[in-house]
Short mmCIF file of C-alpha atoms in Angstrom, two decimals:
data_model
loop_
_atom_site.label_atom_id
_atom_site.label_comp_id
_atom_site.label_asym_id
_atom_site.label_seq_id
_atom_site.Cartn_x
_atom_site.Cartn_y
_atom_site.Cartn_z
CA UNK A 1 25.13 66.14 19.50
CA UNK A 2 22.14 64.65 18.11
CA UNK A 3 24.56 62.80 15.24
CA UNK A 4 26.81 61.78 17.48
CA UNK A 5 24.13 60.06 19.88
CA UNK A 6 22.66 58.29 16.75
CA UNK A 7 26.19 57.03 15.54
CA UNK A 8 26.56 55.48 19.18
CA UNK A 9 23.24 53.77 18.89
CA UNK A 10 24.02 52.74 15.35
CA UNK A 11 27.05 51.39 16.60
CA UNK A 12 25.10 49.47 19.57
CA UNK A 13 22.50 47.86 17.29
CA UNK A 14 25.06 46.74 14.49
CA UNK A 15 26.89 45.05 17.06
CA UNK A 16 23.90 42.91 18.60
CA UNK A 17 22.98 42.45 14.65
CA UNK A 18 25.98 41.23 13.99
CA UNK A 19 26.32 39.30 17.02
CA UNK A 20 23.39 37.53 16.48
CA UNK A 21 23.83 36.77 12.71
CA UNK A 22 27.10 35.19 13.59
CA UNK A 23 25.02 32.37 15.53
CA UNK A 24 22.55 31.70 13.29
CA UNK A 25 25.70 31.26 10.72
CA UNK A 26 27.79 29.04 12.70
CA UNK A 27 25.21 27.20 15.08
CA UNK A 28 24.98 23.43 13.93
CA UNK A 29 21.26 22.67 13.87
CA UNK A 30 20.19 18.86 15.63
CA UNK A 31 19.21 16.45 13.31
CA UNK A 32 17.38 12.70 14.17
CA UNK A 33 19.99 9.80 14.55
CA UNK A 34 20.26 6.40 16.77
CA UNK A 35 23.51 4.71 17.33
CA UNK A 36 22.13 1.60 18.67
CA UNK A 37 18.28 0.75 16.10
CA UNK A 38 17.08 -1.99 16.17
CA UNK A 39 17.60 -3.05 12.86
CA UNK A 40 20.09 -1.16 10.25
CA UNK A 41 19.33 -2.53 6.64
CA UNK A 42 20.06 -1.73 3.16
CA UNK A 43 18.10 -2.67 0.00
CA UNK A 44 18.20 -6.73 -0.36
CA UNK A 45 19.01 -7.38 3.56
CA UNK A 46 17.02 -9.44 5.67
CA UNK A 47 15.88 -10.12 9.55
CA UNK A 48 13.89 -11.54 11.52
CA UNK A 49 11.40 -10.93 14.11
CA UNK A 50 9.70 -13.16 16.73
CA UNK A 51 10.69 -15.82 14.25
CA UNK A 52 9.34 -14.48 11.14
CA UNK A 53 12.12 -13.73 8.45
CA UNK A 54 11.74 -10.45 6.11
CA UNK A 55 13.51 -8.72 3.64
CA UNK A 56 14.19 -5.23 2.48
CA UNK A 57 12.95 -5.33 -0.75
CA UNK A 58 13.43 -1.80 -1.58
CA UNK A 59 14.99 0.90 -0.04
CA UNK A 60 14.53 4.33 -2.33
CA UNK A 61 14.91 7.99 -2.21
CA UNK A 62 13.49 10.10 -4.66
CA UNK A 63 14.21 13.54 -5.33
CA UNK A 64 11.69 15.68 -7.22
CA UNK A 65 12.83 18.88 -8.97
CA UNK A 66 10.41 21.97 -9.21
CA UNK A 67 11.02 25.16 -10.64
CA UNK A 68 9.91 29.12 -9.33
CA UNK A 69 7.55 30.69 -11.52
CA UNK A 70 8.82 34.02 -13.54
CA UNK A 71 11.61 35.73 -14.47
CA UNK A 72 14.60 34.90 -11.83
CA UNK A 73 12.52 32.40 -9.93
CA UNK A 74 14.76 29.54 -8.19
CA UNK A 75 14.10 26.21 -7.76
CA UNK A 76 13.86 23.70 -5.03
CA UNK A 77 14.11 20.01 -4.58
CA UNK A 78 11.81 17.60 -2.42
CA UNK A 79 13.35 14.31 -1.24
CA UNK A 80 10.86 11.66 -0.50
CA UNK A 81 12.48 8.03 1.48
CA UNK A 82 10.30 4.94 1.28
CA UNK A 83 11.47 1.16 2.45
CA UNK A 84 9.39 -2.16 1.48
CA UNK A 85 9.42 -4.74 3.69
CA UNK A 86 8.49 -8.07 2.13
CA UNK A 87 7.63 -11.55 3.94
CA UNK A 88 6.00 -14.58 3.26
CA UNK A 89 2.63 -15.97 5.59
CA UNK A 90 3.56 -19.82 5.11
CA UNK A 91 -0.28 -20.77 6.45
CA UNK A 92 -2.81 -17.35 5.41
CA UNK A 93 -6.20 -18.47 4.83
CA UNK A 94 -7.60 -18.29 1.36
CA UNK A 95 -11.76 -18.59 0.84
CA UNK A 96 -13.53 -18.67 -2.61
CA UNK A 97 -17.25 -18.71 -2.74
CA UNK A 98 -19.08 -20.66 -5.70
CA UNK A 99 -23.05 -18.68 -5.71
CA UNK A 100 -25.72 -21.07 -6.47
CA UNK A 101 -26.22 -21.56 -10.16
CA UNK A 102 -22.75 -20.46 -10.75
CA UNK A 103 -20.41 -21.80 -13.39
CA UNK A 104 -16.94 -22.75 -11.83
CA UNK A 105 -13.88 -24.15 -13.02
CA UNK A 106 -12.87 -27.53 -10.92
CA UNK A 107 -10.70 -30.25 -11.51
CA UNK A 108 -10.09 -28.65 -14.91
CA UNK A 109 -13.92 -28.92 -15.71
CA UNK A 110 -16.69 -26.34 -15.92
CA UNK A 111 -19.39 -27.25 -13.18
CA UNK A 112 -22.74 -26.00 -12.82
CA UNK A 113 -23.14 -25.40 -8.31
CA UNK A 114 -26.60 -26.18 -7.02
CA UNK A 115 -27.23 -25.65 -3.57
CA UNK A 116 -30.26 -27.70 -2.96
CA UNK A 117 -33.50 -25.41 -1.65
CA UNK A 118 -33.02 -26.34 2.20
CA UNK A 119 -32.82 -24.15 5.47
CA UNK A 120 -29.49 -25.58 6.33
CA UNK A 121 -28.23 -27.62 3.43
CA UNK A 122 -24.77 -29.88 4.37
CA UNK A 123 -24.00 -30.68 0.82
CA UNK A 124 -24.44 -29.20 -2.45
CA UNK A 125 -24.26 -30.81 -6.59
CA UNK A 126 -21.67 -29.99 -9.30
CA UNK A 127 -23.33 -30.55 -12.69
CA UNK A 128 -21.03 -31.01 -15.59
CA UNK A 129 -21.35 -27.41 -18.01
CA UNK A 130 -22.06 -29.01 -21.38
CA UNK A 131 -20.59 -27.27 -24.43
CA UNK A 132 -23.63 -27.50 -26.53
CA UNK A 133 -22.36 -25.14 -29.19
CA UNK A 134 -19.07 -26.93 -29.77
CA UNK A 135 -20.92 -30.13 -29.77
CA UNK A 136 -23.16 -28.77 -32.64
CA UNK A 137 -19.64 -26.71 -34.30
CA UNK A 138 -18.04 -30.18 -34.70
CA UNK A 139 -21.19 -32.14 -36.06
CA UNK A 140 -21.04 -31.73 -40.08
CA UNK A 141 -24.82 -33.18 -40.12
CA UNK A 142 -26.53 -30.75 -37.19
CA UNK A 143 -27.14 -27.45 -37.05
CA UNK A 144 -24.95 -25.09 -35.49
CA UNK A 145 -27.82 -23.79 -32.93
CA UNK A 146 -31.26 -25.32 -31.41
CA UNK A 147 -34.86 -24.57 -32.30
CA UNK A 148 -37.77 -24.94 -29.69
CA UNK A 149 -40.86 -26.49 -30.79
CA UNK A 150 -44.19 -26.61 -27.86
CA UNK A 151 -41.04 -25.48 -25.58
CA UNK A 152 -39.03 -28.30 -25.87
CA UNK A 153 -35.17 -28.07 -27.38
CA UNK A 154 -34.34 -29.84 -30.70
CA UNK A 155 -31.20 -30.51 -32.96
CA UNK A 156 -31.86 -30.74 -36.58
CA UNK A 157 -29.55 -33.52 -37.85
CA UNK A 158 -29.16 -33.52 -41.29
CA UNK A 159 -28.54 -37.11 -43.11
CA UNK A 160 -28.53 -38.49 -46.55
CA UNK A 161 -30.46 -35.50 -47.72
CA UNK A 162 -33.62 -35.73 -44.67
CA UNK A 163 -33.73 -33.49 -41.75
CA UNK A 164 -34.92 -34.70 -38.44
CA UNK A 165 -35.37 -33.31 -34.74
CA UNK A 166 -33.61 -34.75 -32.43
CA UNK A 167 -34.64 -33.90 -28.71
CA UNK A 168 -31.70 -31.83 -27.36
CA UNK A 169 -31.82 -34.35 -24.51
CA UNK A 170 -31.21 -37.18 -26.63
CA UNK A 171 -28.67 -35.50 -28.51
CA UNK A 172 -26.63 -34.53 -26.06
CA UNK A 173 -24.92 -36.02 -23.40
CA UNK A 174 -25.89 -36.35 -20.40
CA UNK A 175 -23.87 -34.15 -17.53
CA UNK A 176 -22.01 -36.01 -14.86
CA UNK A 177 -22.37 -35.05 -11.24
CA UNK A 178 -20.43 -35.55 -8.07
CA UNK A 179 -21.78 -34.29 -4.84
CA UNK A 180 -19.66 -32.10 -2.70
CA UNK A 181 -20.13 -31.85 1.18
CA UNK A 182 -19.42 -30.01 4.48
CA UNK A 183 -17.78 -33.78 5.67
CA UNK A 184 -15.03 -34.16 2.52
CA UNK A 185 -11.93 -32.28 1.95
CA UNK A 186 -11.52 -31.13 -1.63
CA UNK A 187 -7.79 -31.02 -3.58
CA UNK A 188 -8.82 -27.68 -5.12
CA UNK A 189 -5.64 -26.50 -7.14
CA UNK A 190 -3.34 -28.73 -5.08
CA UNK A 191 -4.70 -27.34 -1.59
CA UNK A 192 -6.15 -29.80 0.91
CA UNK A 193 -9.82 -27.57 1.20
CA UNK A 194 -12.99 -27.87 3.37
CA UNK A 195 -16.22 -27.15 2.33
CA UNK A 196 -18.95 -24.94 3.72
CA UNK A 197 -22.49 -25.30 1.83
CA UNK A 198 -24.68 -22.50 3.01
CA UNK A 199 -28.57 -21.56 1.26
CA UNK A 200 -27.38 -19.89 -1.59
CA UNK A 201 -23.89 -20.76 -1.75
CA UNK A 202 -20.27 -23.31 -1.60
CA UNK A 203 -17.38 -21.46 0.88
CA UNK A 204 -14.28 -23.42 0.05
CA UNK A 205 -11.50 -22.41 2.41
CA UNK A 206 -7.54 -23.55 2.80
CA UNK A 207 -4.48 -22.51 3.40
CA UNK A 208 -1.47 -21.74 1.86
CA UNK A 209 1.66 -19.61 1.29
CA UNK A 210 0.70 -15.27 0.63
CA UNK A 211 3.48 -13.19 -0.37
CA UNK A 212 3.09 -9.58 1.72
CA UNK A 213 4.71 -6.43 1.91
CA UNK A 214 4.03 -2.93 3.68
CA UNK A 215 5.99 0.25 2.77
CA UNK A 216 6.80 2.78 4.88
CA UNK A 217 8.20 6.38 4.93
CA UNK A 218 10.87 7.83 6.73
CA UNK A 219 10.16 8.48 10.00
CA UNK A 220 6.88 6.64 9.93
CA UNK A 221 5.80 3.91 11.72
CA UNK A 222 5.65 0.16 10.31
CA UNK A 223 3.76 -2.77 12.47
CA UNK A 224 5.85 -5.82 12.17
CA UNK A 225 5.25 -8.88 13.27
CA UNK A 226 2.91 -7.17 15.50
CA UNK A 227 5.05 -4.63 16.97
CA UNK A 228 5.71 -0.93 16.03
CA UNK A 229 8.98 0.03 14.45
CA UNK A 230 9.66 4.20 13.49
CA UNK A 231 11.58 4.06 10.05
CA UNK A 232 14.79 5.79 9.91
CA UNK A 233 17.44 6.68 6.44
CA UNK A 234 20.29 7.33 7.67
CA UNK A 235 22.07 7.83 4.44
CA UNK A 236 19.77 7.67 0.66
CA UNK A 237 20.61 4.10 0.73
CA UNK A 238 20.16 2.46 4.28
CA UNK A 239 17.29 2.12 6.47
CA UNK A 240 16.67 1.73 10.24
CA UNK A 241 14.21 0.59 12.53
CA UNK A 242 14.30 0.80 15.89
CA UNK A 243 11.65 1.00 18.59
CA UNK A 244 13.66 4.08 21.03
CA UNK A 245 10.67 6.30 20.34
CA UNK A 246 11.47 8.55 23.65
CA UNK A 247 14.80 9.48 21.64
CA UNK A 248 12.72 10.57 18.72
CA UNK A 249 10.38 12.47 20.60
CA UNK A 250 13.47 13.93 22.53
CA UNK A 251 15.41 14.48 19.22
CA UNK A 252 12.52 16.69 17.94
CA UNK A 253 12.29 18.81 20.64
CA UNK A 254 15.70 19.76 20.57
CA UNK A 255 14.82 20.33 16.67
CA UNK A 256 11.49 22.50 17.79
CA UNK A 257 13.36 24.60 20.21
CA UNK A 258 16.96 25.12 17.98
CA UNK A 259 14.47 26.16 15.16
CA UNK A 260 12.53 28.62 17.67
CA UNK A 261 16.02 30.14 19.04
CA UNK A 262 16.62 30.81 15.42
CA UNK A 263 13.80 32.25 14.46
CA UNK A 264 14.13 34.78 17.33
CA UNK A 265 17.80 35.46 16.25
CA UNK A 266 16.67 36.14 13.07
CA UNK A 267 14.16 38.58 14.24
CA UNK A 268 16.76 40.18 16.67
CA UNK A 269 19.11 40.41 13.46
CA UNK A 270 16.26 42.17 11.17
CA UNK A 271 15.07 44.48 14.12
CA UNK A 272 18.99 45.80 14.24
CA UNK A 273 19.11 46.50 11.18
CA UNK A 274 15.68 48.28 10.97
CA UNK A 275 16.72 50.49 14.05
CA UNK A 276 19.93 51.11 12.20
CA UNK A 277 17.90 52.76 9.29
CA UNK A 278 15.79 54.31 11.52
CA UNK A 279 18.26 55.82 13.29
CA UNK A 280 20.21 57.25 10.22
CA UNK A 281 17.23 58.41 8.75
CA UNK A 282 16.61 60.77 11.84
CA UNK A 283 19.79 61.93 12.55
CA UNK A 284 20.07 63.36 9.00
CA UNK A 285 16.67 65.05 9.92
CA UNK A 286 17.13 68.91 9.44
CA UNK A 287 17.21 70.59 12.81
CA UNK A 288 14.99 73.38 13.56
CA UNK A 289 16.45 75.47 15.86
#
């Protein structure tokens, strides 16, 4: 009697196991798609948005192997899906600040900047940067460096066998200046620039054409023009954008709650097939009477 109650049970739970293995096998779990985005691109593509024109650089997936440690491990793969998006700013601002005392480059010179010592200054001096050592490297008959004598700079110019110190301000020439001010607009490197002279430095400003780009993951977000796209692969090679983010919220609920089901089919599948073990076990018990 005993056996024969236990073989009815056993019966029982390997049908429910079996019943509920055969849904986790042949349920088809949700995934995240849109049939209407925004945008659907692939690598190379372009659009625009609110009048600004961009281009899918790059669309890539990546898949990174890894391997299980010791004997009879397995390995696994992770995919990883990135876009760039590339467009140009026709008019970003550009600024470049010259410190007082500095040496810049300017109209294919080196200048000297000196910001004159005032509370609010409105202009500001370029000073030519003599090269005083290849002056002296090219002239056969002078020395190739200065000497100071009662702190003043001399050349020693060498001619028809008599030396003689010539005052480094004589010898050289003299720097030419140009004055720069808040009023003028500079051609700095072809841009049309204005000028800001502050106490201890020159902020020259313009505009001109900047190359951006912003990558973005899959199912990430991307601000674009000033509005929020989610980023989408439908396939390894194509990207989408759209803004529907009430279907993706909705999609991954039905995600959250298909995995959940599963997980509690699994654990009616496992607790089956425990009981079945169980109940073998004990009905293979000795009796005692």
């Amino acid at each position: 009697m005993q056996r024969r109650a236990a073989a009815i049970y056993v019966a029982f739970f390997l049908v429910v196991g079996a019943a509920s293995y055969s849904l986790i096998a042949t349920a088809e779990e949700p995934t995240i798609g849109f049939e209407n985005p925004d945008y659907s691109l692939e690598q190379g593509d372009t659009f625009t948005i609110d009048g600004q024109q961009y281009t899918a650089t790059e669309v890539v997936t990546e898949v990174e192997e890894s391997s299980g440690g010791g004997h009879g491990g397995g390995g696994g793969a992770t995919v990883s899906r990135s876009a760039t998006f590339a467009w140009t700013n026709q008019s970003a601002l550009y600024t470049e600040t010259w410190e007082n005392n500095s040496t810049v480059t300017y109209d294919g010179q080196e200048w000297t900047v000196l910001v004159p010592n005032e509370s609010d200054p409105s202009s500001a001096t370029l000073r030519e940067s003599i090269d005083r050592a290849g002056i002296l490297a090219n002239d056969t008959n002078a020395d190739n460096e200065t000497v100071t004598r009662n702190g003043q700079a001399y050349v020693i110019v060498t001619e028809n066998g008599s030396s003689t110190l010539v005052p480094a301000s004589e010898y050289f020439p003299a720097p030419a200046e140009q004055q720069i001010s808040e009023s003028q607009s500079l051609d700095y490197n072809g841009n049309q620039t204005s000028v800001d002279v502050a106490a201890d430095a020159v902020t020259l400003s313009w505009n001109a054409p900047r190359e951006n780009t912003v990558q973005a993951s899959n199912h990430a977000n991307v601000s674009l023009s000033g509005q929020t796209y989610l980023v989408h692969f439908p396939t390894n090679d194509s990207v989408q954008l759209t803004q529907d983010f009430e279907n993706f919220r909705a999609q991954n609920d039905d995600i959250d709650q298909f995995t959940e089901q599963k997980n509690g089919l699994w654990g009616v599948t496992i607790l089956s097939g425990l009981s079945v073990v169980f109940l073998m076990g004990m009905a293979f018990l000795p009796s005692r009477y």
